[in-house]
XYZ file of C-alpha atoms in Angstrom:
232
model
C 135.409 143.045 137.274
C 135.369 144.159 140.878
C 132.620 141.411 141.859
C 134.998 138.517 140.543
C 138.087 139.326 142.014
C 136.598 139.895 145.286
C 134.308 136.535 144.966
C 138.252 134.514 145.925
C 138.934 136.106 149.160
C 135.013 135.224 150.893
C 136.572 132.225 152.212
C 138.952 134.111 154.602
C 138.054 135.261 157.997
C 134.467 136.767 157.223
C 133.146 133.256 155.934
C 132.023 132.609 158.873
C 129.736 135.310 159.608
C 127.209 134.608 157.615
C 127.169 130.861 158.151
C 124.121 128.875 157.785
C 122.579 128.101 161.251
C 119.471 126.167 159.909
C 120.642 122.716 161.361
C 121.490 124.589 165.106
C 117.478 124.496 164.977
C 116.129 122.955 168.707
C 116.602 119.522 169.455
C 113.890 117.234 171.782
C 115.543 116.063 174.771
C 114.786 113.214 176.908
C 114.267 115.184 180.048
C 115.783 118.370 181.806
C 118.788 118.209 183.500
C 118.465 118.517 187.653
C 118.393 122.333 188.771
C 121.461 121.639 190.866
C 123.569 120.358 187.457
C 126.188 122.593 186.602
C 126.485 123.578 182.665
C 129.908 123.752 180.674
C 129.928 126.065 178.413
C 132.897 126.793 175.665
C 133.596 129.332 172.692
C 134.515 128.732 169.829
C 135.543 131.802 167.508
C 134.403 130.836 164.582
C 136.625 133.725 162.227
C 139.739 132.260 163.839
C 138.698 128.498 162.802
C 138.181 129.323 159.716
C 141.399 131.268 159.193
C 143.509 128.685 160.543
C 141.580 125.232 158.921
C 144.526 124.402 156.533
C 142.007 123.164 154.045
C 140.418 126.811 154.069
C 143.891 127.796 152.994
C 143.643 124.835 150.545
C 140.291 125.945 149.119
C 141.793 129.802 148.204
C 143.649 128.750 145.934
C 141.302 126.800 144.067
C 139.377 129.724 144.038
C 142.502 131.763 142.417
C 143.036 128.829 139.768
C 139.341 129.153 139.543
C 139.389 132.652 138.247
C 142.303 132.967 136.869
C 140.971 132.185 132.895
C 137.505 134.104 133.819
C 139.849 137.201 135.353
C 141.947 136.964 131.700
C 139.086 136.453 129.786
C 137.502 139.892 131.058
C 141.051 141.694 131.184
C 140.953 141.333 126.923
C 137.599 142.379 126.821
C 138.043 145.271 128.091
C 141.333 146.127 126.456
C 139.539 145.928 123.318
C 136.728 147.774 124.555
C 139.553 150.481 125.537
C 140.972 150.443 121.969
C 137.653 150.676 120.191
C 136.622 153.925 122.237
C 140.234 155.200 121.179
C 139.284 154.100 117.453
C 136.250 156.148 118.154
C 138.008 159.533 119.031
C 140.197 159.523 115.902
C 137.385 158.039 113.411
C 134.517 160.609 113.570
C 133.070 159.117 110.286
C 133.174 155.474 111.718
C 131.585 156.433 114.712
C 128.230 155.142 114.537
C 129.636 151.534 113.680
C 131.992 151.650 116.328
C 129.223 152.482 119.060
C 127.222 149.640 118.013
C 130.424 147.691 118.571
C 131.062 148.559 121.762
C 127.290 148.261 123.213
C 127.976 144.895 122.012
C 131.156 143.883 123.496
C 129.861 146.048 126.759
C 127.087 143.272 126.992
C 128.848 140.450 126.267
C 131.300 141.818 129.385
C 128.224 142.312 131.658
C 127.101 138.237 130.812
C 130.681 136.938 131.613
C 131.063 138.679 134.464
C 127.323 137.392 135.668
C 128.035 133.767 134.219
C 131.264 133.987 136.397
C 129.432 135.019 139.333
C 126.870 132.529 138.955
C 129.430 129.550 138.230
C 131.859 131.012 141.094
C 129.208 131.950 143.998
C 127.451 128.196 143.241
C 130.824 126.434 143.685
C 131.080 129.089 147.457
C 127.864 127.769 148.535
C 129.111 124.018 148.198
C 132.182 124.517 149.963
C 130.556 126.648 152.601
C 128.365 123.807 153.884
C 130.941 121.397 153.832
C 132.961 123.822 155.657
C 130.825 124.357 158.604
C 129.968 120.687 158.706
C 133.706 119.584 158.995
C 133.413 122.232 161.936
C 130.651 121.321 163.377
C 131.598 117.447 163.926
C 135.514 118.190 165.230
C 133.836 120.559 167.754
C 131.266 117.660 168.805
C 134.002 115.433 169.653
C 136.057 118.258 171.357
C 133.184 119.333 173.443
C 132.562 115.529 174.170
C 135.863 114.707 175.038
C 136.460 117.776 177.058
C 132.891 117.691 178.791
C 131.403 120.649 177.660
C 127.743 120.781 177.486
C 127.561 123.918 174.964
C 129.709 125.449 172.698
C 128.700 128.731 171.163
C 130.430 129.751 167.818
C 130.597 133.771 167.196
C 133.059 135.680 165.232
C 135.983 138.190 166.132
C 138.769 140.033 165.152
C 141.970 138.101 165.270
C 144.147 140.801 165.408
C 144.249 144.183 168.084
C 143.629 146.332 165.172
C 140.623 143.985 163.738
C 139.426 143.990 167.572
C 139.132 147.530 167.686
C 137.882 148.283 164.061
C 134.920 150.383 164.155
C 133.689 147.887 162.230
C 133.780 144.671 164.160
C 132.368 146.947 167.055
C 129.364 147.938 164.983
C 129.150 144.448 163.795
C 128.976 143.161 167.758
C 126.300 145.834 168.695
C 124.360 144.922 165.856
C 125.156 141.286 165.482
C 126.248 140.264 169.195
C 124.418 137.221 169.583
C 126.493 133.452 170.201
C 124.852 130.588 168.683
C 125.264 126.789 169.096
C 127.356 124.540 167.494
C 126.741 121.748 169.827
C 124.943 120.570 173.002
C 124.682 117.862 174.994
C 121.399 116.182 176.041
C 119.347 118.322 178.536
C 120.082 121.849 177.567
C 117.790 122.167 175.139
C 114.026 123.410 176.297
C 112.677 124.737 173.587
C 109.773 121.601 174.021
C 108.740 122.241 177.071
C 108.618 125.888 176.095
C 106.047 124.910 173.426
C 103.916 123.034 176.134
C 103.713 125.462 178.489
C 103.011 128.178 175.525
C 100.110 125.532 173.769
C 98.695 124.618 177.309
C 98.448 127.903 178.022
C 96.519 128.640 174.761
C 94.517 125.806 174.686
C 92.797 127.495 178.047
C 91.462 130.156 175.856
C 90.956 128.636 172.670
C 88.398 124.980 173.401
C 89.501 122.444 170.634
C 87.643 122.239 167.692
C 84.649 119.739 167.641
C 85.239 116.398 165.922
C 85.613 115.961 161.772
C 87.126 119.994 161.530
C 90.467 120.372 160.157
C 92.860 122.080 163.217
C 94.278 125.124 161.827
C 97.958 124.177 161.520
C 100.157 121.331 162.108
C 102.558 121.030 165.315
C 106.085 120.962 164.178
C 108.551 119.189 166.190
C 111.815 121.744 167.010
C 113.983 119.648 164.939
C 111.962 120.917 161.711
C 113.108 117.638 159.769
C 116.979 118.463 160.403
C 119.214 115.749 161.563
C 120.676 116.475 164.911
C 124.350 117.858 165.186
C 126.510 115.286 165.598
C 126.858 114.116 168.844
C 124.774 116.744 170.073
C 121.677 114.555 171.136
């Protein structure tokens, strides 16, 4: 019963931290930028976002409605389960039968709460994407509009006593790292990274002779992912 009711509140402020990053993978860029350019960077706490996105808001009480029958459904269960294991304390002689009853209606509690879990967490995964994507492009046209170059997402306590949680400190020591949410062309050198690592290796290792199979296949950074929008 625990895992459902808490299932409703993972779109507050800790739905970002575990957002996917898989489409922040490296972008090809038509060039670097001169060494003398100047970079903009911004922030962008993502926990605070999140928090504040009136369709989050929206979305938590869908959730609520959401559970609300499963929650009721599980609630009667378990009363009954409550009453038979009463039954069972003043009807010694019946005891047998009423075990048997209750393994059953303890497994047929365990498969609700799973089915729940299952419907519930699929629906969260939807609505997590879409999240982060709604995200994603307003901050594009922000960081366009407002000239940034970068903006890095991360994720914070919104409060003093949030700040200062042993928690969110053990999360930032463990967890510290900013990530990207959008760039501009230029920043990215993660291909001219890889040709300085394979001409480097190539050096070492002669290419194979003609007709033999190379041993992998060069990916590009983008992996097959679209780039962020507006981003290159």
């Amino acid at each position: 019963m625990k895992k459902i009711l808490g299932l409703g509140a993972i779109l507050g402020v800790t739905l970002g931290v575990c957002l996917l990053a898989n489409n922040l993978t490296a972008q090809n860029t038509a060039a670097a930028r001169p060494t003398n350019a100047s970079t903009k960077i911004g922030l962008l706490n993502l926990s605070y976002v999140m928090k504040n996105y009136q369709k989050t808001i929206a979305l938590q009480g869908e959730f609520k409605e959401m559970m609300q029958p499963l929650i009721s459904r599980q609630k009667a269960k378990q009363a009954q389960y409550e009453a038979l294991v009463k039954e069972a304390q003043t009807k010694p002689e019946q005891r047998e039968t009423i075990e048997k009853q209750l393994r059953n209606l303890k497994r047929e509690i365990e498969d609700a709460n799973n089915e729940a879990q299952v419907q519930i967490g699929k629906r969260e995964s939807e609505l997590v994407v879409a999240l982060y994507k709604e995200i994603q492009d307003a901050t594009s046209r922000v960081a366009q509009s407002q000239g940034f170059d970068i903006v890095l997402h991360y994720n914070d306590g919104l409060t003093s006593a949030d700040y200062w949680s042993p928690q969110n400190i053990g999360r930032k020591i463990s967890e510290g790292a900013c990530l990207p949410i959008y760039y501009g062309n230029g920043v990215e050198v993660s291909t001219f990274v890889v040709d300085v690592l394979n001409t480097a290796y190539a050096k070492n290792h002669p290419a194979p002779a003609a007709g033999t199979a190379p041993a992998g296949t060069p990916v590009t950074p983008t992996n097959g992912v679209a780039a962020p929008s507006g981003g290159q």
